[in-house]
Short mmCIF file of C-alpha atoms and ligand atoms in Angstrom, two decimals:
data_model
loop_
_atom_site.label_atom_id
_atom_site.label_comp_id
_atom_site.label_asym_id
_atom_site.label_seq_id
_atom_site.Cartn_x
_atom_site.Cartn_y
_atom_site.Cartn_z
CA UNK F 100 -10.85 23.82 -2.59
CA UNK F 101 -8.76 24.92 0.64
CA UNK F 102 -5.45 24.87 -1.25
CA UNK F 103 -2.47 24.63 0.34
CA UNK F 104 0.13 26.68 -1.17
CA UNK F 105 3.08 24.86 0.26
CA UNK F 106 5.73 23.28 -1.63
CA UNK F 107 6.93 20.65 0.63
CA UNK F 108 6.82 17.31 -0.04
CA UNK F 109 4.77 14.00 1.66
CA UNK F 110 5.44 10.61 0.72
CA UNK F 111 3.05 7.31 1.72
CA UNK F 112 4.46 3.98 1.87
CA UNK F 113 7.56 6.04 2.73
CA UNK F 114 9.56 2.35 4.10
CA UNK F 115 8.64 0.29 1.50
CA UNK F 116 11.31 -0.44 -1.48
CA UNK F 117 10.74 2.87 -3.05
CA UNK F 118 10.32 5.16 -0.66
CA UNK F 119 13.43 4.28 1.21
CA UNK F 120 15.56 5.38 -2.75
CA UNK F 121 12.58 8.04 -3.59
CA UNK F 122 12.66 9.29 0.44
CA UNK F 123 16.27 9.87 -0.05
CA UNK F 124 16.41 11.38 -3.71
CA UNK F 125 14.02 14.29 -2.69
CA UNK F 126 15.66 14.82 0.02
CA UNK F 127 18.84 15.60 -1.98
CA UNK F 128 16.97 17.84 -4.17
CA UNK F 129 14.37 19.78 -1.40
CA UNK F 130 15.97 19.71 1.46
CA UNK F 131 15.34 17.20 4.62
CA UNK F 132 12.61 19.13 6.61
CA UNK F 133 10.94 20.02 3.28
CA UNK F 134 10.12 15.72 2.29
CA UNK F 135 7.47 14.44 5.27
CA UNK F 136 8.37 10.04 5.32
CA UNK F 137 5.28 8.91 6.43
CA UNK F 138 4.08 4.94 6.80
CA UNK F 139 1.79 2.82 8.63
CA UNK F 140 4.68 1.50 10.93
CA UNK F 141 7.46 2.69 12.84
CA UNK F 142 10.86 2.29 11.03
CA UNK F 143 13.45 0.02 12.31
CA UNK F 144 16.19 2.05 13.39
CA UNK F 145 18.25 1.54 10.21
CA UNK F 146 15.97 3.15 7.27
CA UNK F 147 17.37 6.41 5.63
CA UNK F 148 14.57 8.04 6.20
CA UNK F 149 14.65 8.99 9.81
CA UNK F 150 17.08 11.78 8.26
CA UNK F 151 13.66 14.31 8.15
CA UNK F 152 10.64 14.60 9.35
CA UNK F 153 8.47 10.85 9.69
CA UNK F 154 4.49 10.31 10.39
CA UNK F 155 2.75 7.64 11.12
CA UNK F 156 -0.55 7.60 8.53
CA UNK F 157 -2.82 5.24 7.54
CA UNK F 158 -2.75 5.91 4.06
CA UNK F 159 -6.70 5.19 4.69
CA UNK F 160 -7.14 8.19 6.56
CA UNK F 161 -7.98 10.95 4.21
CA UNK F 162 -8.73 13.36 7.08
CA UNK F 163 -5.29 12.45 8.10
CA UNK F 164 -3.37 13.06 5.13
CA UNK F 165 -5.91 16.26 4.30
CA UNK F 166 -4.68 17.32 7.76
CA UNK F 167 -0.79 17.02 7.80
CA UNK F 168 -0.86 18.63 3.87
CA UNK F 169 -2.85 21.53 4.91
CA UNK F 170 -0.86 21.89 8.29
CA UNK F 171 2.68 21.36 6.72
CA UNK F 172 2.47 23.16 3.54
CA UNK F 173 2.32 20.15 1.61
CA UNK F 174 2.12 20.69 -2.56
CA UNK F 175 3.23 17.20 -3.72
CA UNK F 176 2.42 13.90 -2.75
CA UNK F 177 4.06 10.34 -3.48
CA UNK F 178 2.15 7.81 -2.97
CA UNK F 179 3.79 4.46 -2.35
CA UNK F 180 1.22 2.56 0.00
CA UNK F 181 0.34 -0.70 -1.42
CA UNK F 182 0.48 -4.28 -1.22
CA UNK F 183 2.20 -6.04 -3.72
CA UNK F 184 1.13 -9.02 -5.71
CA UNK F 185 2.44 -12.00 -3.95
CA UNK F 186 1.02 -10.83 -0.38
CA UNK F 187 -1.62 -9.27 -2.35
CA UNK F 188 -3.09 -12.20 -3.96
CA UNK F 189 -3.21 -13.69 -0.34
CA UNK F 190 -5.26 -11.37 1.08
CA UNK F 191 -7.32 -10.23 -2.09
CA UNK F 192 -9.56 -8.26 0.12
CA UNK F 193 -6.85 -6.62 1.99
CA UNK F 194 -5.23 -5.69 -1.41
CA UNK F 195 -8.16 -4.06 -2.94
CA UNK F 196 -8.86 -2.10 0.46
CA UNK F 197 -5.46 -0.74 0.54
CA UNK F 198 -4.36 -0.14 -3.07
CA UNK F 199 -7.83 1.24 -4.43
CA UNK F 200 -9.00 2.47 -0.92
CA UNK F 201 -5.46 4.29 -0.30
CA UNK F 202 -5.62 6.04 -3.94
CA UNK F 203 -9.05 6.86 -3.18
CA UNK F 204 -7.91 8.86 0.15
CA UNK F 205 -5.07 10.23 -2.19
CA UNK F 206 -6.84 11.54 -4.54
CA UNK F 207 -10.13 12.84 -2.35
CA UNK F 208 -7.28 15.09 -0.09
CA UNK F 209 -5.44 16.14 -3.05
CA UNK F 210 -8.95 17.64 -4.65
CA UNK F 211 -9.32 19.55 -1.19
CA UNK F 212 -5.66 20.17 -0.74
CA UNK F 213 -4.95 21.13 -4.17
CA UNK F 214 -2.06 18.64 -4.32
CA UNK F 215 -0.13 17.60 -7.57
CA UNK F 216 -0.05 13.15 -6.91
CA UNK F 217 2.19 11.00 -8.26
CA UNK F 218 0.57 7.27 -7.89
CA UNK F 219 2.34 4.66 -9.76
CA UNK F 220 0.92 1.52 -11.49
CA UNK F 221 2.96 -1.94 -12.61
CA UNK F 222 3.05 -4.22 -15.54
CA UNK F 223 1.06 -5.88 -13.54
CA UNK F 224 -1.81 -4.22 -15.37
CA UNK F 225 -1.56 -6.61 -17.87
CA UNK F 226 -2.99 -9.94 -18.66
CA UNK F 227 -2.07 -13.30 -20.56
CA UNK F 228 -4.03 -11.71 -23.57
CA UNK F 229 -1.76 -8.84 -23.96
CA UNK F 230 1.38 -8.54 -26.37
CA UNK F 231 4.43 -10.36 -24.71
CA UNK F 232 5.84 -6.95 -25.65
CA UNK F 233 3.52 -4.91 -24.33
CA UNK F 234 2.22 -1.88 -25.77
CA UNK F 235 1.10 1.51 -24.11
CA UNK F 236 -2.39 0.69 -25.25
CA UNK F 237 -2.53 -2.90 -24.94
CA UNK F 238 -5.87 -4.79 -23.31
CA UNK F 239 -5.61 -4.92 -19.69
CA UNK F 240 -7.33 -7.44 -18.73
CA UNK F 241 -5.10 -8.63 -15.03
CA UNK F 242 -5.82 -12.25 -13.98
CA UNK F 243 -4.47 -11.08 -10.48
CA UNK F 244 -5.90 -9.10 -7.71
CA UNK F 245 -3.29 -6.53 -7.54
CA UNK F 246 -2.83 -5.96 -11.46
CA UNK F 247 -6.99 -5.18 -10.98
CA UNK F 248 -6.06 -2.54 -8.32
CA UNK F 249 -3.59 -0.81 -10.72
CA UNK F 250 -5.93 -0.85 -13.72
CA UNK F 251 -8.60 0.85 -11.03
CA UNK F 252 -5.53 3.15 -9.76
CA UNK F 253 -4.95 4.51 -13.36
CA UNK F 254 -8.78 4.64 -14.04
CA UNK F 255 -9.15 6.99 -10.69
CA UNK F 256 -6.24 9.67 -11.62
CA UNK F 257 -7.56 10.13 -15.44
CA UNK F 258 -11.43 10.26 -13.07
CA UNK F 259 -9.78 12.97 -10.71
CA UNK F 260 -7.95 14.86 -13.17
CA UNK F 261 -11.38 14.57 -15.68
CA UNK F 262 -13.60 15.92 -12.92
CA UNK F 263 -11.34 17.79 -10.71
CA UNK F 264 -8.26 18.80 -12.24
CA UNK F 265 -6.39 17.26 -9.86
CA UNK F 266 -2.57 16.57 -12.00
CA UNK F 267 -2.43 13.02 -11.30
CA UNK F 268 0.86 10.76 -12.80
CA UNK F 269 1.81 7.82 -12.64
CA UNK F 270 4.43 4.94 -14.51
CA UNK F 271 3.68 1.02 -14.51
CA UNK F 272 7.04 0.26 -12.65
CA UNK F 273 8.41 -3.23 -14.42
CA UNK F 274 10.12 -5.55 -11.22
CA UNK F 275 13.03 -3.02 -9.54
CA UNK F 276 15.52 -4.06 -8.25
CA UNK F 277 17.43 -2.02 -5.05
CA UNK F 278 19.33 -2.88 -2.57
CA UNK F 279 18.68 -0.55 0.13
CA UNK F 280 15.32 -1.79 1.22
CA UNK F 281 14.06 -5.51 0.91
CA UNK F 282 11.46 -5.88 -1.63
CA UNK F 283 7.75 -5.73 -0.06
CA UNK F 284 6.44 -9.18 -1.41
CA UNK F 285 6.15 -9.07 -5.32
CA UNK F 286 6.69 -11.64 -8.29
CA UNK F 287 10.20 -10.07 -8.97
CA UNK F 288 11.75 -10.10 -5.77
CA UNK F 289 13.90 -12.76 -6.40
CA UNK F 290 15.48 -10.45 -8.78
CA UNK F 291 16.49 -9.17 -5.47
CA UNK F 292 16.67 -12.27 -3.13
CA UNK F 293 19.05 -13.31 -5.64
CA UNK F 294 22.00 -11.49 -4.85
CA UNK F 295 21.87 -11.17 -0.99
CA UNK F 296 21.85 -14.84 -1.27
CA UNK F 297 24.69 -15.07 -3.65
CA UNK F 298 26.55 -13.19 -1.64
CA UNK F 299 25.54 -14.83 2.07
CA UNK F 300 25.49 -18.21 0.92
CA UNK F 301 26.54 -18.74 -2.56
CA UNK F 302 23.20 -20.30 -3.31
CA UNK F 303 20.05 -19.33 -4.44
CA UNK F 304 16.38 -20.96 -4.65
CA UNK F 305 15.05 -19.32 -7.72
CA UNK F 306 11.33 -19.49 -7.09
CA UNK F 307 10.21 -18.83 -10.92
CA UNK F 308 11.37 -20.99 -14.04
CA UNK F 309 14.75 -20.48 -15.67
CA UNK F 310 13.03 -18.82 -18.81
CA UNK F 311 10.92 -16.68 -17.20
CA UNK F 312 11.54 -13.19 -18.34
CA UNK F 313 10.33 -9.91 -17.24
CA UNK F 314 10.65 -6.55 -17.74
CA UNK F 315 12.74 -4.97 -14.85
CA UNK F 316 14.75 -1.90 -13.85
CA UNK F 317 17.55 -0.79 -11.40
CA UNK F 318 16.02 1.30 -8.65
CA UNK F 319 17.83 4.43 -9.85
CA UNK F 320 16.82 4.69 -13.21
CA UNK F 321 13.05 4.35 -11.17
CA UNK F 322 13.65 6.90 -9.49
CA UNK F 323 15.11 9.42 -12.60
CA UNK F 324 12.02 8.24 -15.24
CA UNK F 325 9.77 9.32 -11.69
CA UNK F 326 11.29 12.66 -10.91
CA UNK F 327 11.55 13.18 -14.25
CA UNK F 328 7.92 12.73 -15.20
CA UNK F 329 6.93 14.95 -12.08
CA UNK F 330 9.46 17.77 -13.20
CA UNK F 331 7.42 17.54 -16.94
CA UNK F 332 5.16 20.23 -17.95
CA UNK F 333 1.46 18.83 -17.65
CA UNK F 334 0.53 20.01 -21.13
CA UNK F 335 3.55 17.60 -22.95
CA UNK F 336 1.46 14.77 -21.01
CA UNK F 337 -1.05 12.36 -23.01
CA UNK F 338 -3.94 10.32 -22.13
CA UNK F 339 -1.06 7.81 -20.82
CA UNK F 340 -0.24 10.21 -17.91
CA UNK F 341 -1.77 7.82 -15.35
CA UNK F 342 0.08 4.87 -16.49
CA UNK F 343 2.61 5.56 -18.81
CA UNK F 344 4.95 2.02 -19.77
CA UNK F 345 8.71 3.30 -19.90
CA UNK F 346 11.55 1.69 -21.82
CA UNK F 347 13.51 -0.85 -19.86
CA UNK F 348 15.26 -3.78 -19.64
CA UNK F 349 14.07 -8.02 -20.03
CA UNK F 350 15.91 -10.32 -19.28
CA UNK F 351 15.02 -13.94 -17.65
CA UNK F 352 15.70 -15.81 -14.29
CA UNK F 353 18.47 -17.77 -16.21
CA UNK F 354 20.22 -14.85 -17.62
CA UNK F 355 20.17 -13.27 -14.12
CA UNK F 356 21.87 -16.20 -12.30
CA UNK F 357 24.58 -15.93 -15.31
CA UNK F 358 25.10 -12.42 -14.64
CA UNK F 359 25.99 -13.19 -11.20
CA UNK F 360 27.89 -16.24 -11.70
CA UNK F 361 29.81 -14.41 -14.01
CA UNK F 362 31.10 -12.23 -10.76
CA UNK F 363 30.66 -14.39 -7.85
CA UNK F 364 32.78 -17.19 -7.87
CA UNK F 365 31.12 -20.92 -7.30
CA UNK F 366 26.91 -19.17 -7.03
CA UNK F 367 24.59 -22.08 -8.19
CA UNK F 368 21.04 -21.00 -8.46
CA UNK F 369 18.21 -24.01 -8.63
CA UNK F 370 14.94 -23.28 -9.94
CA UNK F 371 11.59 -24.51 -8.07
CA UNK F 372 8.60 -22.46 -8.97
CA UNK F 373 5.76 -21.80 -6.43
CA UNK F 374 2.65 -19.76 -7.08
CA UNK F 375 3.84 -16.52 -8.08
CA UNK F 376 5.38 -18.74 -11.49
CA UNK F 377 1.76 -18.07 -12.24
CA UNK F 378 1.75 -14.36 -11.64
CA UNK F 379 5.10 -14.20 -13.18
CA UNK F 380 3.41 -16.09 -16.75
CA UNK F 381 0.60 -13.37 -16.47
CA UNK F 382 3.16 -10.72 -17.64
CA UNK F 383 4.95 -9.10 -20.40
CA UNK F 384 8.16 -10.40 -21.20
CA UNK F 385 9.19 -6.63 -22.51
CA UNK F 386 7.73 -3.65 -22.17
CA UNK F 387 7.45 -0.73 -25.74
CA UNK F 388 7.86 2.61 -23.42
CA UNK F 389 8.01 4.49 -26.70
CA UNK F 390 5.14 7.22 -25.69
CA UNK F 391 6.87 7.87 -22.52
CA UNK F 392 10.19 8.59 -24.32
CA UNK F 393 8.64 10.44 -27.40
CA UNK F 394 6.51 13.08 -24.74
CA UNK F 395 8.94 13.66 -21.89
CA UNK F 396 11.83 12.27 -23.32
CA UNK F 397 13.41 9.44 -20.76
CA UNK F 398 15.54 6.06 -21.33
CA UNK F 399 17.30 4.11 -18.65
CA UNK F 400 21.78 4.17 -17.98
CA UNK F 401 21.32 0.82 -16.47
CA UNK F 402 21.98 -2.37 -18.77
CA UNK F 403 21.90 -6.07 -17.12
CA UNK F 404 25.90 -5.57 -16.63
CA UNK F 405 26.08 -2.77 -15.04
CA UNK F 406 22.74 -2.94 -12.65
CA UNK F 407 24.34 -6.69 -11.70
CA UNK F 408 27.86 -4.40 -10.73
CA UNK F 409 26.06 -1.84 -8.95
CA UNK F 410 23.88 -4.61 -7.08
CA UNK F 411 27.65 -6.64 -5.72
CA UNK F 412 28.98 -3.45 -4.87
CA UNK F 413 25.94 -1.72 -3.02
CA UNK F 414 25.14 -5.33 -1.10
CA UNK F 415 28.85 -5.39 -0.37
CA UNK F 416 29.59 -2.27 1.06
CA UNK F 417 26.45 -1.90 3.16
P1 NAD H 94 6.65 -1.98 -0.50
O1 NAD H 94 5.75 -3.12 -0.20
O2 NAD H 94 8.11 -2.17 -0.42
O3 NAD H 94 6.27 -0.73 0.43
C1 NAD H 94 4.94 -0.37 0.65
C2 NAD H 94 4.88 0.37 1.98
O4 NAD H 94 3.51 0.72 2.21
C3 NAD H 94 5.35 -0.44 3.17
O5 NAD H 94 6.39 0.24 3.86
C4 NAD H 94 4.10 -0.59 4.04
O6 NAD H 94 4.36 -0.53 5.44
C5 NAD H 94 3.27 0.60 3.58
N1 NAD H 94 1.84 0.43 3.82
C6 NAD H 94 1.08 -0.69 3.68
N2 NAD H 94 -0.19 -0.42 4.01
C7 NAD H 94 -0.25 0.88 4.35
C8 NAD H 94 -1.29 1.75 4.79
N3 NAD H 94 -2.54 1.30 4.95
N4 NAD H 94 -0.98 3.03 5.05
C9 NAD H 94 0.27 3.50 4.90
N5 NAD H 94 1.31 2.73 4.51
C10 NAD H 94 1.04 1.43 4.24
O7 NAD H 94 6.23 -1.44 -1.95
P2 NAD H 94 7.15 -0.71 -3.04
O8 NAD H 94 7.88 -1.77 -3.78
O9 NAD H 94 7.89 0.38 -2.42
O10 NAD H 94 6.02 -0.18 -4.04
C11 NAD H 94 5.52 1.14 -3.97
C12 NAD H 94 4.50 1.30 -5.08
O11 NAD H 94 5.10 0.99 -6.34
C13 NAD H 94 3.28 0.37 -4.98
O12 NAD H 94 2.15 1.04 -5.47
C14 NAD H 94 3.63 -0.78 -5.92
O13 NAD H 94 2.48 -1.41 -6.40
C15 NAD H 94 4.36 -0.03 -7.00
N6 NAD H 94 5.24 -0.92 -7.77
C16 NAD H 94 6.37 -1.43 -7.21
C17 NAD H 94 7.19 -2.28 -7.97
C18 NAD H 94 8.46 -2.88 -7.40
O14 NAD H 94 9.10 -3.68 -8.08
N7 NAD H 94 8.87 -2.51 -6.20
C19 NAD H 94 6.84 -2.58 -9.30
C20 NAD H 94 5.66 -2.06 -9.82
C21 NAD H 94 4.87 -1.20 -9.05
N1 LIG H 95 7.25 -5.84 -8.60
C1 LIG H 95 5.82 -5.86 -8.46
C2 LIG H 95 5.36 -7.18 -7.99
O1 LIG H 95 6.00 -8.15 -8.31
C3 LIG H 95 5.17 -5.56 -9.80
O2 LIG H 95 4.20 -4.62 -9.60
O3 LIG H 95 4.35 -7.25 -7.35
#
C-alpha cells in the first residue's frame, strides 16, 4: 500500500440528496478546506457545497480518485455516487455500471490509499420474501436492479475488508427525506415531492397507493446514525458493518398526506400509482435496527410530527 496519511475528507456523489446535508455536516466538524465535494457535474450555483474545495470525478475513475486522495491527504472517503431505483431500473445497465462499478473504484483506491470508506446500502436490499419487518439477517433476495447493486455493494466491503483490511461501513438508508437537495430519482421521493407541492400548489399527485408504507427517516437523523457509525471503534462492529438496518420510522403515503393536512390548510393529495408502486411493494414496511443500536448505540429524535414541522419550516424559509 502507498498510504496516505492525511486526514482530510473526500466525498463522491457530493450533489446528490446526501451529500449536499453530509457535504455540509463535515464541514461543520473538519473544517471547509479539509472535506473535498466532488461529483460528476458541475453544481448549479446554489448547492452548499461550493463553500470548500469541489472536483469533478467520475466516480469510475479509480486512478482519479487514487490520485486526488494521495495528492490531498485524503484518509476518509464518502461515497455517495449512485443511481437510484426509479432511474435505475430504467437504465439497468447504467445502474449496475455505476453503483457496483463506482464501489469497485472505491474500494480498489482505498486498498492503495489506505482509506477508511463509508458506502451505504438501502432497504432496497430486500425482496417480497423478506419479513415486512425486516430483520438484520433477513433473505435478500431484490426483485430490482438497484436493490441487486446494494446486496453486491455490501458483499464487496465485507470482500475488501476480508482480503484487504480495508474498514469498509455502510447503513441500508430507509427513504430520507431533506429538503435542501431534490431527491435523485428513488421510490420515496414523493415523501419529498409531497411537501414542495403542498406548499406551491396545495396539491399533490401521490404516485404510490394510500397504504403503502415504508420505512423512512429525516435527513438529519441520516446524517447522525452515519457520522456516528464512522466515529465507532471498528472492533464494537459485527458482521453487519457493511449493511447495518437502523431503527426508524414507517409510516404510509396516507398518513403522510394527514400529517401535512394537519398543517397546511386546504392540501388534497390524490393517489395514482405508476411503476415504482411495484418497487415500493418490494419493500419492508418497517425496518428491526436492533443490532445497530445494541453495538454502537444509535436511535433517531425525529418522529412523523416533528420531521413533517421541520420539513414546512425548512421549505418555507428557503
Ligand atoms: P442522488 O441521486 O441524490 O445523488 C447521487 C449523486 O451521484 C448525484 O449528484 C450524481 O450527479 C452523482 N453521480 C452519478 N453518477 C456518478 C458518477 N459516475 N461519478 C460521480 N458522481 C456520480 O443520491 P442520494 O440520495 O444522495 O444517495 C446517495 C447514496 O445513498 C446512494 O448510494 C443511494 O443508493 C443511497 N441511498 C439513498 C437513499 C435516499 O433516500 N436518498 C436511500 C437509501 C440509500
Ligand atoms: N430512497 C431510495 C430509493 O427510493 C432507497 O434506496 O431508491
Amino acid at each position: 500500500m502507498s498510504g496516505t496519511t492525511g486526514d482530510k475528507v473526500l466525498v463522491t456523489g457530493a450533489l446528490g440528496q446526501i451529500g449536499t446535508d453530509l457535504v455540509q455536516a463535515l464541514r461543520e466538524r473538519h473544517g471547509n478546506e479539509s472535506v473535498i465535494a466532488t461529483d460528476i457535474r458541475e453544481s448549479d450555483g446554489h448547492s452548499s457545497v461550493e463553500g470548500g474545495p469541489f472536483i469533478i470525478l467520475d466516480v469510475l475513475d479509480t486512478d482519479g480518485i487514487s490520485r486526488i486522495c494521495q495528492n490531498e491527504g485524503v484518509g476518509t472517503i464518502y461515497h455517495l455516487a449512485a443511481l437510484l431505483s426509479a432511474v435505475g431500473e430504467r437504465d439497468p445497465d447504467l445502474c449496475r455500471r455505476i453503483n457496483v462499478g463506482g464501489t469497485i473504484s472505491v474500494l480498489e483506491a482505498a486498498k492503495v490509499c489506505n482509506l477508511k470508506v463509508y458506502s451505504p446500502s438501502s432497504i432496497a436490499v430486500f425482496g417480497p420474501d423478506s419479513p415486512k419487518h425486516a430483520t438484520q439477517g433477513a433473505v435478500l433476495n431484490p426483485t430490482t436492479v438497484y436493490g441487486e447493486t446494494k446486496v453486491t455493494g455490501e458483499a464487496l466491503a465485507r470482500e475488501y475488508l476480508g482480503r484487504f483490511g480495508v474498514d469498509a461501513r455502510g447503513i441500508r438508508y430507509p427513504g430520507l427525506i431533506s429538503y435542501k437537495a431534490p431527491p435523485g430519482g428513488g421510490t420515496t421521493d414523493y415523501a419529498v415531492e409531497i411537501f414542495h407541492a403542498a406548499l406551491k400548489e396545495g396539491h399533490y399527485e401521490c404516485f404510490v397507493r394510500p397504504e403503502t408504507r415504508l420505512p423512512m427517516l429525516y435527513m438529519d437523523d441520516a446524517i447522525d446514525a452515519t457520522l456516528t457509525l464512522m466515529d465507532s471503534r471498528g472492533d464494537s462492529l459485527g458482521e453487519s458493518r457493511a449493511g447495518y438496518n437502523i431503527p426508524c420510522l414507517s409510516f404510509s403515503a396516507e398518513e403522510l398526506a394527514n400529517a401535512i393536512s394537519e398543517r397546511v390548510e386546504g392540501f388534497t393529495c390524490d393517489f395514482v400509482p405508476d411503476v415504482r408502486q411495484e418497487y415500493a411493494d418490494s419493500w419492508p414496511d418497517s425496518i428491526d435496527g436492533s443490532v445497530a443500536e445494541s453495538e454502537w448505540f444509535w436511535s433517531p429524535d425525529f418522529d412523523l410530527s416533528s420531521l413533517v414541522d421541520e420539513m414546512l419550516r425548512g421549505i418555507s424559509s428557503s
